[in-house]
Coordinates of C-alpha atoms in Angstrom, one line a residue:
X22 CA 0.0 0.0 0.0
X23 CA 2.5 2.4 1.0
X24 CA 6.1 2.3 -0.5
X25 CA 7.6 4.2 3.0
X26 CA 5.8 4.1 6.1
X27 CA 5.9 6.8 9.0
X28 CA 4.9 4.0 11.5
X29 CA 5.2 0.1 12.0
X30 CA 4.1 -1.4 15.1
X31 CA 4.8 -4.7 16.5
X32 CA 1.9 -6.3 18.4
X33 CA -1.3 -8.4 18.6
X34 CA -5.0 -8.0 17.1
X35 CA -7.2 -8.3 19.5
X36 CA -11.4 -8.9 18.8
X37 CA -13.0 -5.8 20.9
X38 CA -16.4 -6.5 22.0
X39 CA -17.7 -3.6 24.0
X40 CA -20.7 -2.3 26.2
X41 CA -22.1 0.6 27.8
X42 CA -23.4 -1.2 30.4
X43 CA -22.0 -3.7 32.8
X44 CA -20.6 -7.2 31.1
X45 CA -22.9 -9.2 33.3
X46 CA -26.2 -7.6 32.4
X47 CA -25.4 -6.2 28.8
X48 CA -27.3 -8.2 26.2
X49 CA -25.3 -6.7 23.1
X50 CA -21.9 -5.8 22.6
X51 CA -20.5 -3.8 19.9
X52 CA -18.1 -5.4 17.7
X53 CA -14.5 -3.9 17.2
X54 CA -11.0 -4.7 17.4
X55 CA -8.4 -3.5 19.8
X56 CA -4.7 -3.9 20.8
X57 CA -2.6 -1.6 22.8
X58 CA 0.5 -1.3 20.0
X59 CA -2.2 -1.7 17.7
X60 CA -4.1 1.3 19.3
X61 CA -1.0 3.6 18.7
X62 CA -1.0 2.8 15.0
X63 CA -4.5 3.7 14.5
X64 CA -4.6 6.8 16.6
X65 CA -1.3 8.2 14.4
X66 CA -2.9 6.7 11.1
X67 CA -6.1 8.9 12.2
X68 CA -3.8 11.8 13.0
X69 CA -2.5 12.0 9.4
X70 CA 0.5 9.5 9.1
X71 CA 1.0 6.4 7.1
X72 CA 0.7 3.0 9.5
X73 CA 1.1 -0.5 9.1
X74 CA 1.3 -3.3 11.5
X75 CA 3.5 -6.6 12.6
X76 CA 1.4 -9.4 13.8
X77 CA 0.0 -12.8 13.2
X78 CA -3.1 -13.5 12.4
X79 CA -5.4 -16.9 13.6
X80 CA -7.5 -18.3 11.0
X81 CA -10.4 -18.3 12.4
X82 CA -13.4 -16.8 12.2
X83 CA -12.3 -13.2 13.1
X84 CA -9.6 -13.4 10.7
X85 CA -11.2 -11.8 7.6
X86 CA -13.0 -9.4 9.3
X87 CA -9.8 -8.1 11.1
X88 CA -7.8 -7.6 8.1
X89 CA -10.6 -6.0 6.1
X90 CA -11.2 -3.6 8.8
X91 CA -7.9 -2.6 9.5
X92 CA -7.3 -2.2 5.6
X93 CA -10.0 -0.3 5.3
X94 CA -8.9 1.8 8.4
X95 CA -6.1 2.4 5.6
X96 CA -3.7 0.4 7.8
X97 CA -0.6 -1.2 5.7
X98 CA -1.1 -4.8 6.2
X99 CA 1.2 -6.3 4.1
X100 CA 3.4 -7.6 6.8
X101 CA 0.0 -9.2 9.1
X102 CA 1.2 -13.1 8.2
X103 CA -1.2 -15.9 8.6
X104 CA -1.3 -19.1 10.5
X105 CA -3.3 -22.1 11.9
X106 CA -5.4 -21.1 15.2
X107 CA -7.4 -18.4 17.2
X108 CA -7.1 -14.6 17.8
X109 CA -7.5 -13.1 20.9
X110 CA -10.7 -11.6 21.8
X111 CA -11.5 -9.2 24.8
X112 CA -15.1 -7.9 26.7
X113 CA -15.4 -4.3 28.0
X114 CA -18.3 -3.0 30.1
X115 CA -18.5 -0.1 32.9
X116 CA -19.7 -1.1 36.0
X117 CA -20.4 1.7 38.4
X118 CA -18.5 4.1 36.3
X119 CA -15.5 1.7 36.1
X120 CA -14.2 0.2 33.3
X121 CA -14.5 -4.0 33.3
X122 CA -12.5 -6.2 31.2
X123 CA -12.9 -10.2 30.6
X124 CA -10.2 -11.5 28.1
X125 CA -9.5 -14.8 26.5
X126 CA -6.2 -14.2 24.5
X127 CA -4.3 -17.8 25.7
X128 CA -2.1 -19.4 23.4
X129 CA -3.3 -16.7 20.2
X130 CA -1.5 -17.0 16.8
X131 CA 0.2 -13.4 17.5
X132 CA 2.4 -15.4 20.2
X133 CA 4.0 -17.2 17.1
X134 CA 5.1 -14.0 15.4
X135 CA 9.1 -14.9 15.0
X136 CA 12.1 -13.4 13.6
X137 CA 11.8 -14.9 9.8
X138 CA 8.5 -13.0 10.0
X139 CA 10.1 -9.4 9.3
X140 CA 10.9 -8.4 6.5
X141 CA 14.0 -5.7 7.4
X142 CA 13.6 -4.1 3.8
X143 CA 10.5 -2.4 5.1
X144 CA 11.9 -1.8 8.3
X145 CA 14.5 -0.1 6.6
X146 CA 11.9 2.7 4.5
X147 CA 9.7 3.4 7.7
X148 CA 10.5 6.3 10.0
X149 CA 9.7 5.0 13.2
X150 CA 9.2 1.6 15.0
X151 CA 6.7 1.0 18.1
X152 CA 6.0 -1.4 20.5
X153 CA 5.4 -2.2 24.2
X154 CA 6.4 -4.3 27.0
X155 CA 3.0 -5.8 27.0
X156 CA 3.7 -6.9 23.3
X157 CA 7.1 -8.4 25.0
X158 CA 5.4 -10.6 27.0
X159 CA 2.8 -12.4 24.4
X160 CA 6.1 -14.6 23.9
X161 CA 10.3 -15.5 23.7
X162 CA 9.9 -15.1 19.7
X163 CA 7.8 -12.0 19.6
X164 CA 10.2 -10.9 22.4
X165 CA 13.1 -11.6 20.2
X166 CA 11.1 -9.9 17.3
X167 CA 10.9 -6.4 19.0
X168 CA 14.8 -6.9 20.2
X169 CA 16.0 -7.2 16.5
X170 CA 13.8 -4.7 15.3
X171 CA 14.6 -2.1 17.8
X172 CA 18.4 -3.3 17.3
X173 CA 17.6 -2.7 13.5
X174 CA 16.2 0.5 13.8
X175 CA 18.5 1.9 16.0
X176 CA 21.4 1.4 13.1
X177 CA 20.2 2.7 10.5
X178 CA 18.7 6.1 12.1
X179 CA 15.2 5.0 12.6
X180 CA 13.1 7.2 15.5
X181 CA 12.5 3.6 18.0
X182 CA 9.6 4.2 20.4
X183 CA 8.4 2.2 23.6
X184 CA 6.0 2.4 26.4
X185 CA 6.2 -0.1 29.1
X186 CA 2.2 -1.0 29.4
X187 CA 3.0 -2.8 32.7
X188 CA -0.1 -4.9 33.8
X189 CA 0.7 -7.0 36.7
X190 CA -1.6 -9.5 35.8
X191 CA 0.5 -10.2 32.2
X192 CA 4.0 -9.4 33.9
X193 CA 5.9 -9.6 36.7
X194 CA 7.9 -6.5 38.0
X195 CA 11.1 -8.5 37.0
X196 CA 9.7 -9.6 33.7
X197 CA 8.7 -6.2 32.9
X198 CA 12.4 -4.7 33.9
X199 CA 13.6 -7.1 31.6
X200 CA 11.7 -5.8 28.6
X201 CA 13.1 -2.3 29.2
X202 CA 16.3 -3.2 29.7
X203 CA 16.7 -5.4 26.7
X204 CA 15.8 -2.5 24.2
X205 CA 16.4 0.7 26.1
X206 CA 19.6 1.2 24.9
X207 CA 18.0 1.5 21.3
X208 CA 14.7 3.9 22.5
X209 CA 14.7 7.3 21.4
X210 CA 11.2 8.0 23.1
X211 CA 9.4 6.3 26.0
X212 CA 6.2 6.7 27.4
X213 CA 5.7 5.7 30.9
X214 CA 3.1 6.4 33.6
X215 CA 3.5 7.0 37.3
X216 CA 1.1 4.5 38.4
X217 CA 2.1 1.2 37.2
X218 CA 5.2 1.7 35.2
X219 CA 7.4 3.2 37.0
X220 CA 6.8 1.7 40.3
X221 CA 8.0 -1.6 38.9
X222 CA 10.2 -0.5 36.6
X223 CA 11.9 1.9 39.2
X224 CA 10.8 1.4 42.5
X225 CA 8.9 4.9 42.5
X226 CA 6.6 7.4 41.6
X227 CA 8.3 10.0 41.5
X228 CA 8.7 11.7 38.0
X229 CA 12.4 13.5 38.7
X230 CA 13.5 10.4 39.8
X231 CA 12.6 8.6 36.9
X232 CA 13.6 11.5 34.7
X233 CA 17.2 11.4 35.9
X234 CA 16.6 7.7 35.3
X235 CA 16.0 7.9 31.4
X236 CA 18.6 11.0 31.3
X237 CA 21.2 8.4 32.5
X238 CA 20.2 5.7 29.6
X239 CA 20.3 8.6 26.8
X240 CA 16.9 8.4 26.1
X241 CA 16.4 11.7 23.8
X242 CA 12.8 11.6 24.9
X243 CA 10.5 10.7 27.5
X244 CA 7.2 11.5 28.3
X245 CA 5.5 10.7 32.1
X246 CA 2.5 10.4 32.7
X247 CA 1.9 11.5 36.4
X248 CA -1.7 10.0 37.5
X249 CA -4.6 12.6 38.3
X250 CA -1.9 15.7 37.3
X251 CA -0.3 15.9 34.3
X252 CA 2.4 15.4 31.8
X253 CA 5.9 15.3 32.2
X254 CA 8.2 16.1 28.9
X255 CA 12.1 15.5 28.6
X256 CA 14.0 15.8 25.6
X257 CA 17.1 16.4 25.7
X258 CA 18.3 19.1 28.0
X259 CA 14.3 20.4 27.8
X260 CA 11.9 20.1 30.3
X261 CA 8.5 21.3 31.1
X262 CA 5.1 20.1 32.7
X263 CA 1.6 20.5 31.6
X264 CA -1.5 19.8 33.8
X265 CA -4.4 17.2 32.8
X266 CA -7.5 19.0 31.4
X267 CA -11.0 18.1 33.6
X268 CA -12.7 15.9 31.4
X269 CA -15.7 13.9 31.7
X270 CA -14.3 9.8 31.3
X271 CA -17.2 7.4 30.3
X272 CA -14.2 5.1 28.7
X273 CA -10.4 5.5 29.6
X274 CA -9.6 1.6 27.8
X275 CA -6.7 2.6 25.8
X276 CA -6.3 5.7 26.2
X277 CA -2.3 5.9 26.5
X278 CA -2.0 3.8 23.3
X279 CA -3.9 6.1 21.7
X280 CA -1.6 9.5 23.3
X281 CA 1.1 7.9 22.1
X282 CA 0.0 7.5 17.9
X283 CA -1.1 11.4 18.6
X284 CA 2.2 12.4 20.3
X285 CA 4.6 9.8 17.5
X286 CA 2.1 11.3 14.3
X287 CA 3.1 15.0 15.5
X288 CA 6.7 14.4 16.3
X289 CA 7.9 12.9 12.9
X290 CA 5.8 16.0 11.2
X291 CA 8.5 18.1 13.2
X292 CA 6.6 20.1 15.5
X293 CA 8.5 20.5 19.4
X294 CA 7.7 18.0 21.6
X295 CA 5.4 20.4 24.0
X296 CA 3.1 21.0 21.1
X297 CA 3.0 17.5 20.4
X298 CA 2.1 16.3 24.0
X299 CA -0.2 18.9 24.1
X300 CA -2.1 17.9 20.6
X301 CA -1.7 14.3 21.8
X302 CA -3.7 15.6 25.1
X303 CA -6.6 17.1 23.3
X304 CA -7.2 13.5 21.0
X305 CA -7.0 11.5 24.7
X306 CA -9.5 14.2 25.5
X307 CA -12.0 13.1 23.2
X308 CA -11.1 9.2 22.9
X309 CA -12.1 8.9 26.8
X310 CA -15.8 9.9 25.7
X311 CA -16.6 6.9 24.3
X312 CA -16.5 3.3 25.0
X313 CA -14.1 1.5 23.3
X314 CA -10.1 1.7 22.8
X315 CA -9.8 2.2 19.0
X316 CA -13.7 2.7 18.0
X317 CA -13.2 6.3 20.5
X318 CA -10.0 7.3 18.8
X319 CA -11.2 11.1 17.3
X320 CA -9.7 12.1 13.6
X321 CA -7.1 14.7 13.1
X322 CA -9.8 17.3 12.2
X323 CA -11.6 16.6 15.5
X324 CA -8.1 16.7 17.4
X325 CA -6.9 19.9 16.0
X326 CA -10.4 21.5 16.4
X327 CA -9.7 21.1 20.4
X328 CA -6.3 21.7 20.3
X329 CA -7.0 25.0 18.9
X330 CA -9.5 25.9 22.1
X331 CA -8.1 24.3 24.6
X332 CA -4.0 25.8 23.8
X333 CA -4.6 28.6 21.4

């Protein structure tokens, strides 16, 4: 579809099916798809770049209608590859104004993504990689997969991003210091939040810590999340902080992936890295409106159109 990309992600397709109400007593769900890496890639598709996507695809019965709607999303799917089994598939309700979740995403054909998978010619014509530790952990060869590719990327000048996505109940705080170990060395910008990333990762919440943390590893660019207050924003010798706009959240599922496409799409088009957190803000703003992780994700006309009010 596209002979350069702006964006490849690594990651896993998940089936999204989603309700207003609570999972228990919903009787219909609306059918999606979802994915945090996968999330990223739509939200910076949406925001004006060019997108595709690394995964594996189960042919089952989900199969056709995930690739047809990702390709019609405009998503590059030319390296999705196919194989024998299931794809994962996730519930999401709200529940007292809280966010439920049941998944069933055990032994999916994204775990057997492997190395001979990639093709490192279109690595090579794509301006930035993405992935997350929660892609890390589907398994050893997607693991490997995101290594190389960051490794890859890294050599031949191309902008390597990474956010942590720690979820204790996929990872444990070793397993997830692991992850960031293994390809820090090759990240240009990370995305972490204060309260579950960093506490495992580091040991604390505190956002000059952490930011002393990522200085140390020569990360250009880093990005914290602090929870209920605002965004942190390092690059380079630059720093700055920008408080959280009040909201009203009927659906935060996703809602970081999503920051991050916004933040990545505005970044390789240039602009300084406050404007782009603060035109990733304003697209978080409105994906939190609506249930669902992708579905909510706003288009760049929308984005802009806050933006514009909310910054000036």
């Amino acid at each position: 579809m596209y002979t350069n990309l702006d964006i490849i992600a690594i990651g896993e397709g998940l089936v999204e099916l989603s309700s207003a109400n609570s999972i228990k007593y919903a009787d219909k769900f609306d059918k999606y798809y979802g994915g945090d890496s996968l999330g990223t890639a739509i939200s910076a598709l949406r925001c004006g770049s060019s997108a595709g996507y690394i995964t594996r695809l189960g042919n089952d019965n989900f199969c056709e209608y995930l690739l047809e709607a990702w390709s019609f999303e405009g998503l590059d799917t030319s390296q999705v590859k196919f194989t024998q089994g299931q794809n994962g598939l996730y519930f999401v309700g709200k529940n007292e104004g809280k966010s439920e979740f049941v998944f069933y995403r055990r032994k999916t054909a994204a775990m057997n993504l492997c190395i001979d998978d990639i093709d490192f010619n279109t690595i090579k014509n794509t301006k930035c990689v993405y992935a997350t530790g929660f892609v890390q952990s589907l398994s050893l060869s997607v693991r490997e997969v995101v290594r190389e590719v960051f490794k890859f990327a890294k050599e031949n000048d191309i902008l390597v991003a990474y956010d942590p996505n720690y979820i204790s109940k996929v990872s444990t705080q070793e397993e997830a210091r692991e992850y960031f170990e293994e390809v820090a060395q090759y990240c240009d910008v990370v995305f972490l939040n204060t309260k579950n990333d960093t506490p495992a990762l580091f040991d604390t919440q505190s956002p000059d810590k952490v930011l002393k943390i990522i200085s140390d590893k020569a990360i250009n660019t880093c990005i914290i999340r602090e929870h209920k207050k605002g965004l942190h924003i390092q690059n380079n010798t630059f720093n700055s902080f920008i408080e959280y706009k009040k909201s009203n959240v009927v659906d935060a599922t996703g809602w970081e992936a999503a920051f991050n496409g916004a933040f990545l799409n505005y970044h390789l088009k240039g602009y300084d890295v406050s404007k782009c957190v603060k035109f990733a803000n304003a697209l978080s703003i409105l994906q939190i409106k609506n249930v669902g992780a992708i579905k909510s994700i706003p288009q760049r006309n929308e984005t802009e159109r806050l933006y514009n009010e909310i910054y000036g």
